[in-house]
XYZ file of C-alpha atoms in Angstrom:
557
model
C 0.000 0.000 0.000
C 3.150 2.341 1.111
C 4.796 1.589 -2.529
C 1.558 2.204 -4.260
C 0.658 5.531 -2.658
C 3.998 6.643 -2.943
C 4.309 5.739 -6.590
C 1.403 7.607 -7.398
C 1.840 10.744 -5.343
C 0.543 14.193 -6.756
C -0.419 17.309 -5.426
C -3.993 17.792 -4.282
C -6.900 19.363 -1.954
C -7.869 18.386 1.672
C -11.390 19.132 2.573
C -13.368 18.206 5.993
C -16.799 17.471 6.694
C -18.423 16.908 9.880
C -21.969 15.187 11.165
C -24.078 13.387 13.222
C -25.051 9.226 12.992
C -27.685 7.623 14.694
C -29.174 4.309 14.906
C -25.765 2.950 14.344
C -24.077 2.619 17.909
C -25.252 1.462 21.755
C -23.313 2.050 24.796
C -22.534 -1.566 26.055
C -21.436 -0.415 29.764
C -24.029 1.820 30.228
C -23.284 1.146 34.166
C -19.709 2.143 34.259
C -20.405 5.709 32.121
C -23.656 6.589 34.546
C -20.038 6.616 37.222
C -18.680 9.500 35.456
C -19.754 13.334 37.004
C -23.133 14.041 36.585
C -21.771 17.815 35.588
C -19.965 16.529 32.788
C -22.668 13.796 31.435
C -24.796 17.187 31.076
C -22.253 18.271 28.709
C -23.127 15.479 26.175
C -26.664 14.225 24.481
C -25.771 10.608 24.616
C -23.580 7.972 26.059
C -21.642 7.284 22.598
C -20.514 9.743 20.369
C -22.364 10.327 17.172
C -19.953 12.282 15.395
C -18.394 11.231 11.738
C -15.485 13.530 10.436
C -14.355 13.029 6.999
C -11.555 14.261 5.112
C -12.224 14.483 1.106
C -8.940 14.126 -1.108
C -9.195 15.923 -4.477
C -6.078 16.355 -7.059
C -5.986 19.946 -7.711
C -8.699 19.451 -10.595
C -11.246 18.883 -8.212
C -11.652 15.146 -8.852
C -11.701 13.125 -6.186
C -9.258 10.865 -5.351
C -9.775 9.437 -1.696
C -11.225 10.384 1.919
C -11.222 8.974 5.357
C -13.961 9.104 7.857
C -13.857 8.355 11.314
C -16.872 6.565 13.634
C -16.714 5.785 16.827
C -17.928 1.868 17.354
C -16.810 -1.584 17.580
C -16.420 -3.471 14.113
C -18.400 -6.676 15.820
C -21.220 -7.108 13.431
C -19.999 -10.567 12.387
C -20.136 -12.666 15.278
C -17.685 -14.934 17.022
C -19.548 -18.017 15.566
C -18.184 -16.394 12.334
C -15.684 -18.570 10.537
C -14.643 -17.205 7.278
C -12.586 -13.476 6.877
C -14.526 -10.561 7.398
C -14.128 -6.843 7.412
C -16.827 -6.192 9.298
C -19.614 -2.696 8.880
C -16.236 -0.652 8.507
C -15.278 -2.893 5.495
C -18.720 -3.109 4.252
C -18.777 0.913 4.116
C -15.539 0.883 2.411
C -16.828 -1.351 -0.306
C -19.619 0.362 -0.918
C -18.224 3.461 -1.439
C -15.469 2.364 -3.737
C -17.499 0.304 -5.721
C -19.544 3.802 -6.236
C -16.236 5.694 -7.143
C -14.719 3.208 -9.093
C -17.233 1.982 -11.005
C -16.618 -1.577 -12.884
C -13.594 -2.407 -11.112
C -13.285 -5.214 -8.534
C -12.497 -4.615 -4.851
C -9.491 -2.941 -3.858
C -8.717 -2.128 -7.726
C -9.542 1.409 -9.286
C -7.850 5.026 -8.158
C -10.390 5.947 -5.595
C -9.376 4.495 -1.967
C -12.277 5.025 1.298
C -10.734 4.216 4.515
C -12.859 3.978 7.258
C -11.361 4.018 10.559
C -12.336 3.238 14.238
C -12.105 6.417 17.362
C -13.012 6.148 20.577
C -15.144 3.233 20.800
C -14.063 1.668 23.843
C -17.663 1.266 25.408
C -19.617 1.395 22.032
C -21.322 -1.428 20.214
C -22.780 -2.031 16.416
C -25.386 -4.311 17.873
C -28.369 -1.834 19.190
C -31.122 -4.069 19.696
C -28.861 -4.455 23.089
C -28.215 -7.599 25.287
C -31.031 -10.505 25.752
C -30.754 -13.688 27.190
C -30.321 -15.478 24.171
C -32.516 -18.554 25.677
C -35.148 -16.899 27.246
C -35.821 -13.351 25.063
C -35.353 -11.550 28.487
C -33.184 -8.805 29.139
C -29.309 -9.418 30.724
C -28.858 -8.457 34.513
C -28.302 -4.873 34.199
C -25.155 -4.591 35.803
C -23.467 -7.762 34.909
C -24.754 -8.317 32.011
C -25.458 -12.280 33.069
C -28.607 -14.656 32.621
C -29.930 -16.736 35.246
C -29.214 -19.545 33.052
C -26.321 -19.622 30.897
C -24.439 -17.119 32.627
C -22.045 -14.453 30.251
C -22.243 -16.889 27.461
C -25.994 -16.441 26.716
C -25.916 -12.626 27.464
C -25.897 -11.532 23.813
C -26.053 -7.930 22.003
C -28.181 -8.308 18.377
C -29.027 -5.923 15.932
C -30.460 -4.031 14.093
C -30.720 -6.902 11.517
C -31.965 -10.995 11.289
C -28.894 -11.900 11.397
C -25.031 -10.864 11.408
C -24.672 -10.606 8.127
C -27.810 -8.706 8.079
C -26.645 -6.033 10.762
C -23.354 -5.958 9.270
C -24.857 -4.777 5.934
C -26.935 -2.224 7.766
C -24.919 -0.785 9.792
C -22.162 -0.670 7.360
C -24.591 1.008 5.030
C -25.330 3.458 7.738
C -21.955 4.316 8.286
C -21.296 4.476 4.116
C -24.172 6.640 3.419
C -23.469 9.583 6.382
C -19.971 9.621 5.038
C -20.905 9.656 1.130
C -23.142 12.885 2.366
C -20.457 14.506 3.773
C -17.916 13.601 1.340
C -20.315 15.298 -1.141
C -20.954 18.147 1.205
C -17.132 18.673 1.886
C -16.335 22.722 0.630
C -14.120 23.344 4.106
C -11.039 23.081 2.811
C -7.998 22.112 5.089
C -4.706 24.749 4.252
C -1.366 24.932 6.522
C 1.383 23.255 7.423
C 1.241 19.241 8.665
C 3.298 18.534 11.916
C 4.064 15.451 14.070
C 4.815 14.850 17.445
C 6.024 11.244 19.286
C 7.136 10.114 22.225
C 8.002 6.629 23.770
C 6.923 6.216 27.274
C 6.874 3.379 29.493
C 3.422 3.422 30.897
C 4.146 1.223 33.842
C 5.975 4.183 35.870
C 4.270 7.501 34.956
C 3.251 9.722 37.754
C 1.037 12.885 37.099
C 1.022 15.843 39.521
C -3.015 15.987 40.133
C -3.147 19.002 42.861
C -0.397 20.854 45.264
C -0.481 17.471 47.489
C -1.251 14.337 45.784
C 0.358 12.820 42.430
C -1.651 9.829 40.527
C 1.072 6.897 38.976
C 0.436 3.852 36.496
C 0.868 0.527 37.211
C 2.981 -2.836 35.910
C 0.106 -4.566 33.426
C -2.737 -6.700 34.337
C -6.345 -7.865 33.845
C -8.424 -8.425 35.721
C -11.576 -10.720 36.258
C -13.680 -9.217 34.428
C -11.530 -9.398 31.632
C -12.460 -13.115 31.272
C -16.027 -12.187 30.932
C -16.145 -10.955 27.694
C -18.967 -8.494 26.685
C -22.257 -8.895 25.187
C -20.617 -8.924 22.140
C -19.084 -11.656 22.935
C -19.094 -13.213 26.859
C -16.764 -15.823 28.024
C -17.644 -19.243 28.733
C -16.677 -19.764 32.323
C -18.743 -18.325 35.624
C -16.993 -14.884 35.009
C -19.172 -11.284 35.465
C -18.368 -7.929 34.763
C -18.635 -5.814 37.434
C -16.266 -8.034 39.733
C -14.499 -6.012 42.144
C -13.255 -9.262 44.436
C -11.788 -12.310 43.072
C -12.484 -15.932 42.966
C -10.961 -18.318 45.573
C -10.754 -20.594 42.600
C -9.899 -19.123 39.795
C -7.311 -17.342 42.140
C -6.125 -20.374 42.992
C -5.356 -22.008 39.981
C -3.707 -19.106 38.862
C -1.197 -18.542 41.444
C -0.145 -22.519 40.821
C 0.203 -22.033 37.032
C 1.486 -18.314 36.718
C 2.228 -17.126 40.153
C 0.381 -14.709 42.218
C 0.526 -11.176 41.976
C 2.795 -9.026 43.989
C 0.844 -7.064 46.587
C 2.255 -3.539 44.925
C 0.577 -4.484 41.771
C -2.558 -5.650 43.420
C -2.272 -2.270 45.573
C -1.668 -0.116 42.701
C -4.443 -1.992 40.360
C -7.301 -1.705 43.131
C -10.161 -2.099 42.970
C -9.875 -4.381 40.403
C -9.090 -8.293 41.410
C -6.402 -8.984 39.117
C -6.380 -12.291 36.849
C -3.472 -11.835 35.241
C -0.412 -9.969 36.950
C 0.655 -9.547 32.951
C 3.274 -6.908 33.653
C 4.790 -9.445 36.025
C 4.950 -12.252 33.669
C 7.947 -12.018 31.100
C 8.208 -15.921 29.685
C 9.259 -16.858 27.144
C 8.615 -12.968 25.943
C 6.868 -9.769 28.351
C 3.400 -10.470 28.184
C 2.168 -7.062 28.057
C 4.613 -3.615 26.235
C 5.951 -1.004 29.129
C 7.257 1.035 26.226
C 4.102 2.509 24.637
C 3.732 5.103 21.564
C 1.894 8.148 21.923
C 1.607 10.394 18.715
C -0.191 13.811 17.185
C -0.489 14.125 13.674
C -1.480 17.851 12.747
C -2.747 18.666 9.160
C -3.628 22.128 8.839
C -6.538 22.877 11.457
C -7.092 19.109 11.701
C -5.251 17.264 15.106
C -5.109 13.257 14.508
C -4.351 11.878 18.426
C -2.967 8.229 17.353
C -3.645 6.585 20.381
C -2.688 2.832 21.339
C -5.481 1.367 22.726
C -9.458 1.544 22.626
C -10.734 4.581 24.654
C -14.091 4.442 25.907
C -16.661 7.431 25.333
C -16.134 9.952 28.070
C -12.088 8.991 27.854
C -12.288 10.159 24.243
C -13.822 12.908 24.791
C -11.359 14.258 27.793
C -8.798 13.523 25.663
C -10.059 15.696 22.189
C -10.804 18.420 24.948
C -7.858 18.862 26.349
C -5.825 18.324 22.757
C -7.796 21.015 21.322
C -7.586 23.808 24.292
C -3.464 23.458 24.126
C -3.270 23.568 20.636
C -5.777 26.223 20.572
C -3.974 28.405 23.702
C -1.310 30.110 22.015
C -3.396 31.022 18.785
C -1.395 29.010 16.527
C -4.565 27.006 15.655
C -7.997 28.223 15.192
C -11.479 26.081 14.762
C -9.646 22.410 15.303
C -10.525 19.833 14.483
C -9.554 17.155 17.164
C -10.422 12.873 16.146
C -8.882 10.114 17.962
C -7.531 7.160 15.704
C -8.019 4.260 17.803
C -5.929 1.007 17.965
C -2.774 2.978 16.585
C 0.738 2.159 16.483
C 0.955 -0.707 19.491
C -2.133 -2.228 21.361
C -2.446 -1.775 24.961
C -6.598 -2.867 25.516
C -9.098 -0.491 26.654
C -8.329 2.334 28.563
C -11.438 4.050 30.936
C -12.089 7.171 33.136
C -10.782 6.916 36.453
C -14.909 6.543 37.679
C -15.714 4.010 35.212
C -12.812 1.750 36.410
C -14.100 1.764 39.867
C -16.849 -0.487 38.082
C -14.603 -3.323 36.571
C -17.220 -3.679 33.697
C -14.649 -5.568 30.885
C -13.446 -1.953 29.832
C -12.184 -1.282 33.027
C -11.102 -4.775 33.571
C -9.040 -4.369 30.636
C -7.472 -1.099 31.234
C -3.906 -3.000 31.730
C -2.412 0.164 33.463
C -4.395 0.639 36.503
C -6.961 3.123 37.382
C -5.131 6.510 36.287
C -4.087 5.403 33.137
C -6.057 8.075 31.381
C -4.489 10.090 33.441
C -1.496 9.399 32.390
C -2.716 9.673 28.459
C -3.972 13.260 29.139
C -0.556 13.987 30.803
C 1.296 12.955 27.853
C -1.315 14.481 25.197
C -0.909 17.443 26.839
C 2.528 17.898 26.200
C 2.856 16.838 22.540
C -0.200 19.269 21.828
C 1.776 22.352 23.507
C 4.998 20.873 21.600
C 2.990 21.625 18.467
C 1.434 24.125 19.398
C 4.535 25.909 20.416
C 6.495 24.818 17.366
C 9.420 22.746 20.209
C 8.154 19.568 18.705
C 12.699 19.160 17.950
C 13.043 19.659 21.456
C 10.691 16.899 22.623
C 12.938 13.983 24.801
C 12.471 10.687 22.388
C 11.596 8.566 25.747
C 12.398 4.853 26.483
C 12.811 3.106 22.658
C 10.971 -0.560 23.004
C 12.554 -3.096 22.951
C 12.744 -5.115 19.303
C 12.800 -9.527 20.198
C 14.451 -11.604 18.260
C 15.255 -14.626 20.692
C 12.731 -16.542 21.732
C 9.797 -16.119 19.356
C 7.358 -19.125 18.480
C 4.329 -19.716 16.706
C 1.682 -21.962 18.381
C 0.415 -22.843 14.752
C 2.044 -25.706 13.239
C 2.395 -26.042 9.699
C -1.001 -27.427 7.693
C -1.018 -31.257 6.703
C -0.349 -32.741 3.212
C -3.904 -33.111 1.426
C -5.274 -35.863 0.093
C -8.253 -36.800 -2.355
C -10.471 -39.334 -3.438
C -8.868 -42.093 -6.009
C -9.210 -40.708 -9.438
C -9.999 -37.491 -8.931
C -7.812 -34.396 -9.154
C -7.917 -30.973 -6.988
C -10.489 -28.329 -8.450
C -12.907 -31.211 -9.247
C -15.925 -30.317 -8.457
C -18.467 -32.324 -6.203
C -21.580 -31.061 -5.752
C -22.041 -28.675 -9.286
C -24.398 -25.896 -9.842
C -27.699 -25.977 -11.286
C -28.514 -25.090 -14.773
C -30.648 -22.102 -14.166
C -31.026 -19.504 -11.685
C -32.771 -16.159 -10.999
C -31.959 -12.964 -9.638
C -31.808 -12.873 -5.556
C -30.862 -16.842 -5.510
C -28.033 -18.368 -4.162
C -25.732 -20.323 -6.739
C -24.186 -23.016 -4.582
C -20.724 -25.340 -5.777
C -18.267 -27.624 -3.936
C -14.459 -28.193 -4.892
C -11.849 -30.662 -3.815
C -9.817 -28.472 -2.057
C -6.388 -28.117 -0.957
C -5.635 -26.072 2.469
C -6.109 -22.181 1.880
C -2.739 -21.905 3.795
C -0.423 -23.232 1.254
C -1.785 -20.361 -1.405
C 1.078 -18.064 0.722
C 0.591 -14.584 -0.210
C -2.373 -13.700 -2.375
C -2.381 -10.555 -2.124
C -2.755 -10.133 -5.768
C -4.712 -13.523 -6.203
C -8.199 -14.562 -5.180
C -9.880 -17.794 -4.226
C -12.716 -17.144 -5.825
C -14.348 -15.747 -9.379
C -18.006 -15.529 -10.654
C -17.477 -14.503 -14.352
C -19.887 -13.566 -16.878
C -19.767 -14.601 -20.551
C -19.320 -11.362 -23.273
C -21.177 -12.805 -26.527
C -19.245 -9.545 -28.173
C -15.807 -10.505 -27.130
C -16.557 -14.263 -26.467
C -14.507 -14.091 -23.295
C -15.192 -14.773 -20.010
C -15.201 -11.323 -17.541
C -14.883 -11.310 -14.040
C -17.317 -9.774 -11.917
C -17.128 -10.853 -8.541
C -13.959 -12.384 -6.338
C -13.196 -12.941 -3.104
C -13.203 -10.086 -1.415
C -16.980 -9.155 -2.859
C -19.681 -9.269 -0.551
C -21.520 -11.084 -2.677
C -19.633 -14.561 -2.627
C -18.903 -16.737 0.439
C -15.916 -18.976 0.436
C -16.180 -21.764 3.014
C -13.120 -24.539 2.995
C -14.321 -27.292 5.177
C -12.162 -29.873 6.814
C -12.759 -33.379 6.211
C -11.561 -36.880 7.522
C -8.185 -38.351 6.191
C -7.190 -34.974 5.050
C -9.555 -34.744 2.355
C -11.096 -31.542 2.592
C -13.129 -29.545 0.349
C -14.261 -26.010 -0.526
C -17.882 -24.240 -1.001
C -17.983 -21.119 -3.169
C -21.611 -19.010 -2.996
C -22.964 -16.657 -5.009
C -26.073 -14.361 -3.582
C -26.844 -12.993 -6.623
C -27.265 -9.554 -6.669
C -30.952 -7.996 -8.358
C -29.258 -5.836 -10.354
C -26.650 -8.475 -12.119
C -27.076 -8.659 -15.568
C -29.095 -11.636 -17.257
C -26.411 -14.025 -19.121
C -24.285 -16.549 -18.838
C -21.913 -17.160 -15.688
C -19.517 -19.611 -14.476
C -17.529 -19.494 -10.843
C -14.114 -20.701 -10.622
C -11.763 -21.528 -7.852
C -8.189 -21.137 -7.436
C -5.932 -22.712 -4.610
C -3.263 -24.920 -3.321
C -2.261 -28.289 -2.853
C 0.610 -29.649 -0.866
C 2.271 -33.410 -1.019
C 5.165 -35.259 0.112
C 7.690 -36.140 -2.820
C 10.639 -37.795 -1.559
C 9.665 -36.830 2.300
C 10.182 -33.258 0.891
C 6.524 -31.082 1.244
C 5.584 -29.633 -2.397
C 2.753 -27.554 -3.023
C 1.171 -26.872 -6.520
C -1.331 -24.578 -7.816
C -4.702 -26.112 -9.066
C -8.270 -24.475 -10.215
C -11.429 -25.730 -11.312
C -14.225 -24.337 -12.997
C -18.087 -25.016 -12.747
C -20.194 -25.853 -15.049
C -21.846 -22.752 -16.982
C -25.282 -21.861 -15.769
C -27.768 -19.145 -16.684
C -28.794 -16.390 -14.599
C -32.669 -14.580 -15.585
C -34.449 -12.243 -14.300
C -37.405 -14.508 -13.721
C -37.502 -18.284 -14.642
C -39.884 -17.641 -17.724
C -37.874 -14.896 -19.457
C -35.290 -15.496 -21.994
C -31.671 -14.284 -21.597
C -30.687 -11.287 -23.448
């Protein structure tokens, strides 16, 4: 992606575009944000925040060439029962809106690129039907978000569709259409200079001056019970809650045999939350948890970027954009700033929560890894990149702590796929259940391969699994119209017994795909043994043609 962009580099326009979503995100700690001040909840209409900013790219013609938008909530559509590789509402968004800018080209091909990126969505979930007990239709315990029966596991978040797939689509949609309104709407257009600021900082031992008398510090990493819960997006299997602010005799127990217990200065410093996992305190084979930590701004005219390494919940976020935009805003070097946090940047350090909302131990504060004033700590640092900016000293910023970079020790847990096999006289790409000869518009075309393992294609970066192509009676040739990476095809590879394992490509077809004739292909890899030595080689296989019509009594075109 770096080579490409670079490679095609030109001058151009920045615009920005700002507005309001609903009906696309649910607070799923509702609990833990009711902790924060009353004074500042008044501030705010909701629990999540609704804003989408967008930057428009144009070359200096006016035609557009790109844009980014940012959302705050959690890409969990698709649902941990999922199997197969998903990009979630984010990705859905993103290829809708390309497939509108590039017209006829596949996904991820033409000029136009829509990135769609995550912000301080800590505490915010896609699925806004909200939690149920899946097994009885009523609603969760309110504070632990637990069933009677079933515990965690059958607390579940849904919505707003049948199905995931379903809410994936709308939400996704959702998300596509604000931004494709504001892209449109974009005439602000973003002029000055673009500055950076970075630091390394080891966010076990920060300490932050809160009044004349009492400093605040961070903590060695940990999780804590809660952590094993889950969330209604997805709860944990064993008798875990959130909201646990005392641990379990035997879950404690088992943990001091296998990993060792806690020191009491981490315990002390991590209160109230029982720890699980004394993370910062476990180091084999390699640390468990990063000390060293990035924090970045990324300033591009009157829009501030805050790259921040971890998933801030919604009142964190929006401390953090405040106090970002008052220094950058105090010496008058900026004017009307625009402030968005890019979550999940640079390293990954979990969730990060207000100081009141840890005192909960919902997940989010469970899984703030740093203790309770590790937003605190954030802030601190923020701060003083923001003034650094602000105050053009960015050169005189100290580096901080560089991380360390591990080359001894390192594993993988995955071992390498098995040889496959297939039935006696066949060959891989055969295919074994075939399509029908005639289909409509809004059915599903439906064909099994003999497959090898997906993991011995390597890199496909440029490749695909899958094709649905469409016969040209002008050119008689074959065009591809879907792959992949469309929403419209599914691409299961099943596992069978004695290593012979197989491959289901679908096709929903679309209403609006032309009538004709179509064909789906497969493309993959096969690995064998040849003199004890593992070889793989490439193999395809085609399905029969079929027809597609707009009804079952019309004739193709």
């Amino acid at each position: 992606s770096i080579d490409i962009a670079h490679s095609t580099m030109k001058p151009g326009r920045i615009y920005r575009n700002r507005g309001e979503l609903d009906e696309s995100s649910l607070n799923r700690s509702p609990h833990s944000y009711l902790n924060n001040p009353e004074h500042e909840r008044q501030r705010y209409k909701s629990n999540t925040d609704k804003q989408v900013l967008v930057l428009k790219f144009t070359d200096l013609d006016g035609d557009g060439i790109g844009m980014i938008s940012w959302f705050a909530v959690h890409a969990v559509s698709m649902k941990d029962t999922n199997r197969m590789v998903s990009s979630d509402n984010m990705g859905y968004a993103s290829y809708l809106l390309e497939k509108d800018k590039n017209p006829g080209e596949l996904p991820g091909q033409g000029g136009f690129v829509a990135g769609f990126s995550s912000s301080n969505l800590g505490d915010v979930t896609p699925n806004i039907r909200g939690p149920h007990c899946v097994n009885t239709g009523l609603p969760c315990d309110y504070l632990n978000s637990s069933c009677p029966v079933g515990g965690t596991k059958l607390c579940q978040a849904s919505g707003p569709g049948e199905d995931m797939f379903d809410s994936t689509k709308i939400i996704g949609h959702n998300i596509y259409m604000k931004a494709k309104e504001l892209y449109a709407n974009a005439v602000e257009e973003v002029t000055g200079p673009i500055q950076a600021a970075h630091q390394w900082v080891n966010m076990t031992d920060v300490t932050v001056k809160i009044n004349d008398t009492h400093t605040v510090s961070t903590c060695k990493p940990a999780l804590g019970h809660s952590f094993a819960a889950g969330t209604t997006d997805g709860g944990g299997g064993l008798n875990f809650t959130q909201g646990a602010v005392e641990g379990d005799p035997f879950w404690d127990g088992i943990r001091d045999i296998v990993m060792g217990k806690p020191s009491n200065q981490t315990m002390e410093c991590h209160h109230p939350k029982p720890i699980l996992f004394s993370t910062g305190e476990m180091n084999s084979p390699l640390p468990w948890h990063p000390q060293i930590v990035d924090v970045q701004i990324i300033t591009i005219g009157s829009v501030a970027v805050i790259a921040v390494p971890g998933e801030m919940t919604t009142m964190s976020g929006r401390r953090l954009r405040k106090v970002v935009k008052e220094e950058l805003e105090s010496v008058g070097t900026f004017s009307n700033t625009e402030v968005v946090i890019a979550g999940l940047s640079n390293i990954y350090t979990h969730y990060i929560t207000t100081y009141e909302e840890y005192q909960v131990q919902r997940y989010e504060g469970a899984s703030t890894i740093y203790g309770p004033h590790t937003l605190t700590a954030y802030l601190h640092k923020y701060r003083e990149l923001a003034k650094a900016i602000a105050q053009d000293r960015v050169s005189g910023l100290p580096v901080g702590p560089e991380p360390p970079f591990f080359t001894n020790n390192l594993f993988n847990l995955l071992a390498p796929a098995a040889v496959d096999r297939k039935p006696e006289n066949t060959s891989f790409g055969d295919v074994l259940e075939q399509v029908l000869p005639l289909y409509r518009q809004g059915d599903v075309v439906s064909v099994t391969f003999i497959a090898g393992n997906p993991r011995h294609s390597g890199d496909i970066r440029d490749k695909t699994f899958v094709t649905v192509e469409i016969y040209d009676n002008r050119t008689e040739t074959w065009e591809v119209v879907y792959n992949d990476a469309s929403w419209e095809t599914r691409f299961h590879w099943l596992k069978g017994s004695n290593k012979q394992n197989n491959a289901t490509v679908e096709w929903y077809i679309p209403p609006s795909a032309p009538v004709g004739s179509y064909r789906i292909r497969h493309f993959g890899h096969y690995k064998e043994l040849k003199s004890l030595r593992p070889v793989i080689t490439p193999y395809e296989g085609s399905s029969d043609v079929f027809t597609v019509m707009s009804s079952y009594y019309s004739k193709p075109t």
